[in-house]
Coordinates of N, CA and C in Angstrom, one line a residue:
X28 N -12.5 -14.3 -6.0 CA -11.5 -13.5 -5.4 C -11.3 -13.9 -4.0
X29 N -10.1 -13.8 -3.5 CA -9.9 -14.1 -2.1 C -10.4 -13.2 -1.1
X30 N -10.7 -12.0 -1.5 CA -11.2 -11.0 -0.6 C -12.5 -10.4 -1.2
X31 N -13.4 -9.8 -0.3 CA -14.7 -9.3 -0.8 C -14.6 -8.1 -1.7
X32 N -15.3 -8.1 -2.8 CA -15.4 -7.0 -3.7 C -16.9 -6.7 -4.0
X33 N -17.1 -5.4 -4.2 CA -18.4 -4.9 -4.6 C -18.2 -4.1 -5.9
X34 N -18.7 -4.5 -7.0 CA -18.6 -3.8 -8.3 C -19.9 -3.1 -8.6
X35 N -19.7 -1.7 -8.9 CA -20.9 -1.0 -9.2 C -20.7 -0.1 -10.4
X36 N -21.7 0.0 -11.2 CA -21.7 0.8 -12.4 C -22.0 2.2 -12.0
X37 N -20.9 3.0 -11.7 CA -21.0 4.4 -11.3 C -19.9 5.1 -11.9
X38 N -20.1 6.2 -12.6 CA -19.0 6.9 -13.4 C -17.8 7.1 -12.5
X39 N -16.7 6.4 -12.9 CA -15.5 6.4 -12.1 C -14.9 7.8 -11.9
X40 N -14.9 8.6 -12.9 CA -14.2 9.9 -12.9 C -15.0 10.9 -12.1
X41 N -16.3 10.8 -11.9 CA -17.1 11.8 -11.2 C -17.5 11.4 -9.8
X42 N -17.3 10.1 -9.4 CA -17.7 9.7 -8.1 C -16.9 10.3 -7.0
X43 N -17.5 10.8 -6.0 CA -16.7 11.4 -4.8 C -16.2 10.2 -4.0
X44 N -15.0 9.7 -4.5 CA -14.5 8.4 -3.9 C -14.3 8.4 -2.4
X45 N -13.7 9.4 -1.8 CA -13.5 9.4 -0.4 C -14.9 9.3 0.4
X46 N -15.9 9.9 -0.1 CA -17.2 9.8 0.6 C -17.9 8.5 0.2
X47 N -18.1 8.2 -1.1 CA -18.9 7.1 -1.5 C -18.1 5.8 -1.2
X48 N -16.8 5.8 -1.5 CA -16.0 4.6 -1.3 C -16.0 4.2 0.2
X49 N -15.7 5.1 1.1 CA -15.7 4.8 2.5 C -17.0 4.3 3.0
X50 N -18.1 5.0 2.6 CA -19.4 4.6 3.0 C -19.8 3.2 2.5
X51 N -19.4 2.9 1.3 CA -19.7 1.5 0.8 C -18.8 0.5 1.4
X52 N -17.6 0.8 1.6 CA -16.6 -0.2 2.3 C -17.2 -0.6 3.7
X53 N -17.8 0.3 4.4 CA -18.2 0.1 5.8 C -19.7 -0.2 5.9
X54 N -20.4 -0.5 4.7 CA -21.8 -0.7 4.8 C -22.1 -2.0 5.5
X55 N -23.3 -2.0 6.2 CA -23.7 -3.2 7.0 C -23.7 -4.5 6.2
X56 N -23.9 -4.4 4.9 CA -23.9 -5.7 4.1 C -22.6 -6.3 4.0
X57 N -21.5 -5.6 4.4 CA -20.2 -6.2 4.3 C -19.6 -6.2 5.7
X58 N -19.9 -7.2 6.5 CA -19.5 -7.2 7.9 C -18.0 -7.2 8.1
X59 N -17.2 -7.7 7.1 CA -15.8 -7.6 7.1 C -15.2 -6.5 6.2
X60 N -16.1 -5.6 5.8 CA -15.8 -4.6 4.9 C -15.5 -5.1 3.5
X61 N -15.4 -4.3 2.5 CA -15.2 -4.8 1.1 C -14.4 -3.8 0.3
X62 N -13.7 -4.3 -0.7 CA -13.1 -3.4 -1.7 C -14.3 -3.0 -2.7
X63 N -14.3 -1.7 -3.1 CA -15.4 -1.2 -3.9 C -14.8 -0.8 -5.2
X64 N -15.3 -1.3 -6.3 CA -14.9 -0.9 -7.7 C -16.0 -0.2 -8.4
X65 N -15.7 1.0 -8.9 CA -16.6 1.8 -9.6 C -16.2 1.7 -11.1
X66 N -17.2 1.3 -12.0 CA -16.9 1.0 -13.4 C -17.7 1.8 -14.3
X67 N -17.1 1.9 -15.5 CA -17.9 2.4 -16.7 C -17.5 1.4 -17.8
X68 N -18.6 0.8 -18.5 CA -18.4 0.0 -19.6 C -18.1 0.9 -20.8
X69 N -17.0 0.8 -21.5 CA -16.7 1.6 -22.6 C -17.1 0.9 -23.9
X70 N -17.0 -0.4 -23.9 CA -17.3 -1.3 -25.0 C -17.5 -2.7 -24.4
X71 N -17.9 -3.7 -25.3 CA -18.1 -5.0 -24.8 C -16.8 -5.6 -24.2
X72 N -15.6 -5.1 -24.5 CA -14.4 -5.7 -24.0 C -13.5 -4.6 -23.4
X73 N -14.1 -3.5 -22.9 CA -13.3 -2.4 -22.4 C -14.0 -1.7 -21.3
X74 N -13.3 -1.7 -20.1 CA -13.9 -1.1 -18.9 C -12.9 -0.1 -18.2
X75 N -13.4 0.9 -17.7 CA -12.7 1.9 -16.9 C -13.1 1.7 -15.5
X76 N -12.1 1.7 -14.5 CA -12.5 1.5 -13.1 C -11.6 2.3 -12.2
X77 N -12.2 2.7 -11.1 CA -11.5 3.2 -9.9 C -11.8 2.3 -8.7
X78 N -10.8 2.2 -7.8 CA -11.0 1.3 -6.7 C -10.8 2.0 -5.4
X79 N -11.6 1.6 -4.4 CA -11.5 2.0 -3.0 C -11.2 0.7 -2.3
X80 N -10.0 0.5 -1.8 CA -9.6 -0.7 -1.1 C -9.9 -0.6 0.4
X81 N -10.5 -1.6 1.0 CA -10.8 -1.6 2.4 C -9.5 -1.4 3.2
X82 N -9.6 -0.4 4.1 CA -8.5 -0.2 5.0 C -7.4 0.7 4.4
X83 N -7.4 0.9 3.1 CA -6.4 1.7 2.4 C -6.9 2.9 1.7
X84 N -8.1 3.0 1.3 CA -8.6 4.1 0.5 C -8.4 3.9 -1.0
X85 N -8.4 5.0 -1.7 CA -8.1 4.8 -3.2 C -6.7 4.4 -3.4
X86 N -6.6 3.4 -4.3 CA -5.3 3.0 -4.8 C -5.2 3.1 -6.3
X87 N -4.0 3.1 -6.9 CA -3.9 3.3 -8.3 C -4.3 2.0 -9.1
X88 N -4.2 0.9 -8.4 CA -4.6 -0.4 -9.1 C -4.9 -1.4 -8.0
X89 N -5.6 -2.4 -8.5 CA -6.0 -3.6 -7.6 C -6.2 -4.8 -8.5
X90 N -5.3 -5.7 -8.5 CA -5.4 -6.9 -9.4 C -6.7 -7.7 -9.1
X91 N -6.9 -8.0 -7.9 CA -8.1 -8.8 -7.6 C -9.4 -8.0 -7.9
X92 N -9.3 -6.7 -7.7 CA -10.4 -5.8 -8.1 C -10.7 -5.8 -9.6
X93 N -9.6 -5.8 -10.4 CA -9.8 -5.9 -11.8 C -10.4 -7.2 -12.3
X94 N -10.0 -8.3 -11.6 CA -10.5 -9.6 -11.8 C -12.0 -9.6 -11.5
X95 N -12.4 -9.1 -10.4 CA -13.8 -9.0 -10.0 C -14.6 -8.2 -11.0
X96 N -14.0 -7.1 -11.5 CA -14.6 -6.3 -12.5 C -14.8 -7.1 -13.8
X97 N -13.8 -7.9 -14.2 CA -14.0 -8.7 -15.3 C -15.1 -9.7 -15.2
X98 N -15.2 -10.4 -14.1 CA -16.4 -11.3 -13.9 C -17.7 -10.6 -13.9
X99 N -17.8 -9.5 -13.2 CA -19.0 -8.7 -13.2 C -19.4 -8.2 -14.5
X100 N -18.4 -7.7 -15.3 CA -18.7 -7.2 -16.6 C -19.3 -8.2 -17.5
X101 N -18.8 -9.5 -17.4 CA -19.3 -10.6 -18.2 C -20.7 -11.0 -17.7
X102 N -20.8 -11.2 -16.4 CA -22.1 -11.7 -15.9 C -23.2 -10.7 -15.9
X103 N -22.9 -9.5 -15.6 CA -23.9 -8.4 -15.4 C -24.1 -7.5 -16.5
X104 N -23.1 -7.4 -17.4 CA -23.1 -6.4 -18.5 C -22.9 -7.0 -19.9
X105 N -22.8 -8.3 -20.0 CA -22.7 -8.9 -21.3 C -21.4 -8.7 -22.0
X106 N -20.4 -8.4 -21.2 CA -19.0 -8.2 -21.8 C -18.5 -9.5 -22.4
X107 N -17.4 -9.3 -23.2 CA -16.7 -10.4 -23.8 C -15.3 -10.5 -23.2
X108 N -14.8 -11.7 -23.2 CA -13.4 -11.9 -22.7 C -12.5 -12.2 -23.9
X109 N -11.3 -11.7 -23.9 CA -10.7 -10.9 -22.8 C -11.1 -9.5 -22.8
X110 N -11.0 -8.8 -21.6 CA -11.3 -7.4 -21.5 C -10.1 -6.6 -21.1
X111 N -10.1 -5.4 -21.5 CA -9.1 -4.4 -21.1 C -9.7 -3.6 -19.9
X112 N -9.0 -3.6 -18.8 CA -9.5 -2.8 -17.6 C -8.5 -1.7 -17.4
X113 N -9.0 -0.5 -17.5 CA -8.2 0.7 -17.4 C -8.3 1.2 -15.9
X114 N -7.1 1.2 -15.3 CA -7.0 1.7 -13.9 C -6.1 2.9 -13.9
X115 N -6.1 3.7 -12.9 CA -5.2 4.9 -12.8 C -3.8 4.5 -12.9
X116 N -3.4 3.3 -12.4 CA -2.1 2.9 -12.4 C -1.6 2.1 -13.7
X117 N -2.5 2.0 -14.6 CA -2.2 1.3 -15.9 C -3.3 0.3 -16.3
X118 N -3.1 -0.3 -17.4 CA -4.1 -1.2 -18.0 C -3.8 -2.7 -17.7
X119 N -4.8 -3.5 -17.5 CA -4.7 -4.9 -17.3 C -5.6 -5.6 -18.3
X120 N -5.2 -6.8 -18.7 CA -6.0 -7.6 -19.5 C -6.6 -8.7 -18.6
X121 N -7.9 -8.9 -18.6 CA -8.6 -9.9 -17.8 C -9.3 -10.9 -18.7
X122 N -8.9 -12.2 -18.5 CA -9.6 -13.2 -19.3 C -10.4 -14.1 -18.3
X123 N -11.7 -14.3 -18.7 CA -12.6 -15.1 -17.9 C -13.1 -16.3 -18.7
X124 N -12.8 -17.5 -18.3 CA -13.2 -18.7 -19.1 C -14.7 -19.1 -18.7
X125 N -15.2 -20.1 -19.4 CA -16.6 -20.5 -19.2 C -16.8 -21.0 -17.8
X126 N -15.8 -21.5 -17.1 CA -15.9 -22.0 -15.7 C -15.7 -20.9 -14.7
X127 N -15.5 -19.6 -15.2 CA -15.3 -18.4 -14.4 C -13.9 -18.5 -13.7
X128 N -12.9 -19.2 -14.4 CA -11.5 -19.1 -14.0 C -11.0 -17.8 -14.6
X129 N -10.3 -17.0 -13.8 CA -9.9 -15.7 -14.2 C -8.3 -15.6 -14.3
X130 N -7.9 -15.0 -15.4 CA -6.5 -14.8 -15.7 C -6.2 -13.3 -15.9
X131 N -5.2 -12.8 -15.2 CA -4.8 -11.4 -15.3 C -3.5 -11.3 -15.9
X132 N -3.3 -10.3 -16.9 CA -2.1 -10.1 -17.5 C -1.8 -8.5 -17.5
X133 N -0.6 -8.2 -17.1 CA -0.3 -6.7 -17.1 C 1.1 -6.5 -16.8
X134 N 1.6 -5.3 -16.9 CA 3.0 -5.0 -16.6 C 3.3 -5.0 -15.1
X135 N 4.5 -5.3 -14.7 CA 5.0 -5.1 -13.3 C 6.1 -4.1 -13.4
X136 N 5.9 -3.0 -12.8 CA 6.9 -1.9 -12.8 C 7.2 -1.4 -11.4
X137 N 8.5 -1.2 -11.1 CA 8.8 -0.6 -9.8 C 8.3 0.8 -9.7
X138 N 7.7 1.2 -8.6 CA 7.3 2.6 -8.4 C 7.9 3.2 -7.2
X139 N 8.8 2.5 -6.5 CA 9.4 3.1 -5.3 C 10.6 2.2 -5.0
X140 N 11.7 2.8 -4.5 CA 12.9 2.1 -4.1 C 13.4 2.9 -2.9
X141 N 14.0 2.1 -1.9 CA 14.6 2.7 -0.7 C 15.6 1.8 -0.2
X142 N 16.4 2.3 0.7 CA 17.4 1.5 1.5 C 16.9 1.5 2.9
X143 N 17.0 0.3 3.6 CA 16.6 0.2 5.0 C 17.8 -0.2 5.8
X144 N 18.1 0.4 6.9 CA 19.2 0.0 7.7 C 18.7 -1.2 8.6
X145 N 19.3 -2.4 8.4 CA 18.8 -3.5 9.1 C 18.8 -3.3 10.6
X146 N 19.7 -2.5 11.1 CA 19.7 -2.3 12.6 C 18.4 -1.5 13.1
X147 N 17.8 -0.9 12.1 CA 16.6 -0.1 12.5 C 15.3 -1.0 12.6
X148 N 15.4 -2.2 12.2 CA 14.3 -3.1 12.1 C 14.3 -4.0 13.4
X149 N 13.2 -4.0 14.1 CA 13.2 -4.8 15.3 C 13.1 -6.3 14.9
X150 N 13.9 -7.1 15.5 CA 14.0 -8.5 15.2 C 12.8 -9.3 15.8
X151 N 12.4 -10.4 15.2 CA 11.3 -11.2 15.8 C 11.5 -11.6 17.2
X152 N 12.7 -12.0 17.6 CA 13.0 -12.4 18.9 C 12.7 -11.3 19.9
X153 N 13.2 -10.1 19.6 CA 13.0 -8.9 20.4 C 11.5 -8.6 20.6
X154 N 10.7 -8.8 19.5 CA 9.3 -8.6 19.6 C 8.6 -9.6 20.5
X155 N 9.0 -10.8 20.4 CA 8.5 -11.9 21.2 C 8.8 -11.6 22.7
X156 N 10.0 -11.2 23.0 CA 10.4 -10.9 24.4 C 9.5 -9.8 24.9
X157 N 9.3 -8.7 24.1 CA 8.5 -7.6 24.6 C 7.1 -8.0 24.9
X158 N 6.5 -8.9 24.0 CA 5.2 -9.4 24.3 C 5.1 -10.3 25.5
X159 N 6.1 -11.1 25.7 CA 6.2 -11.9 26.9 C 6.2 -11.0 28.2
X160 N 7.0 -10.0 28.2 CA 7.1 -9.1 29.3 C 5.7 -8.4 29.5
X161 N 5.1 -8.0 28.5 CA 3.8 -7.3 28.6 C 2.7 -8.3 29.2
X162 N 2.8 -9.5 28.9 CA 1.8 -10.5 29.4 C 2.1 -10.9 30.8
X163 N 3.3 -10.7 31.3 CA 3.7 -11.1 32.7 C 3.1 -10.1 33.7

């Protein structure tokens, strides 16, 4: 995975995520902090997880976290591929091959829509000018 993950077998539904997740994210073993996945193995090919993402807190889903869970489930818990990973935001299918290449399949669904007035967005040139003035 491109970012650090720590997967632990701890009951996802009963863990005090704001307390345990924050403490684990900021643990000294993770100098750049880490995403923390709490898992329960339901069967050899079925996992439930909750995720605490570094800098964001609990999120409904995390694709790289589900991939990390898939690898951990196979290496640490004897799981079989493909696996179904249940997240609060929906289910993902994770396939891990013999070389530990990971493939994720799942739905992509819009969860939010808005309109933004382009005039309300500061343009890159204006940002650069403001930084130049601040440095002078």
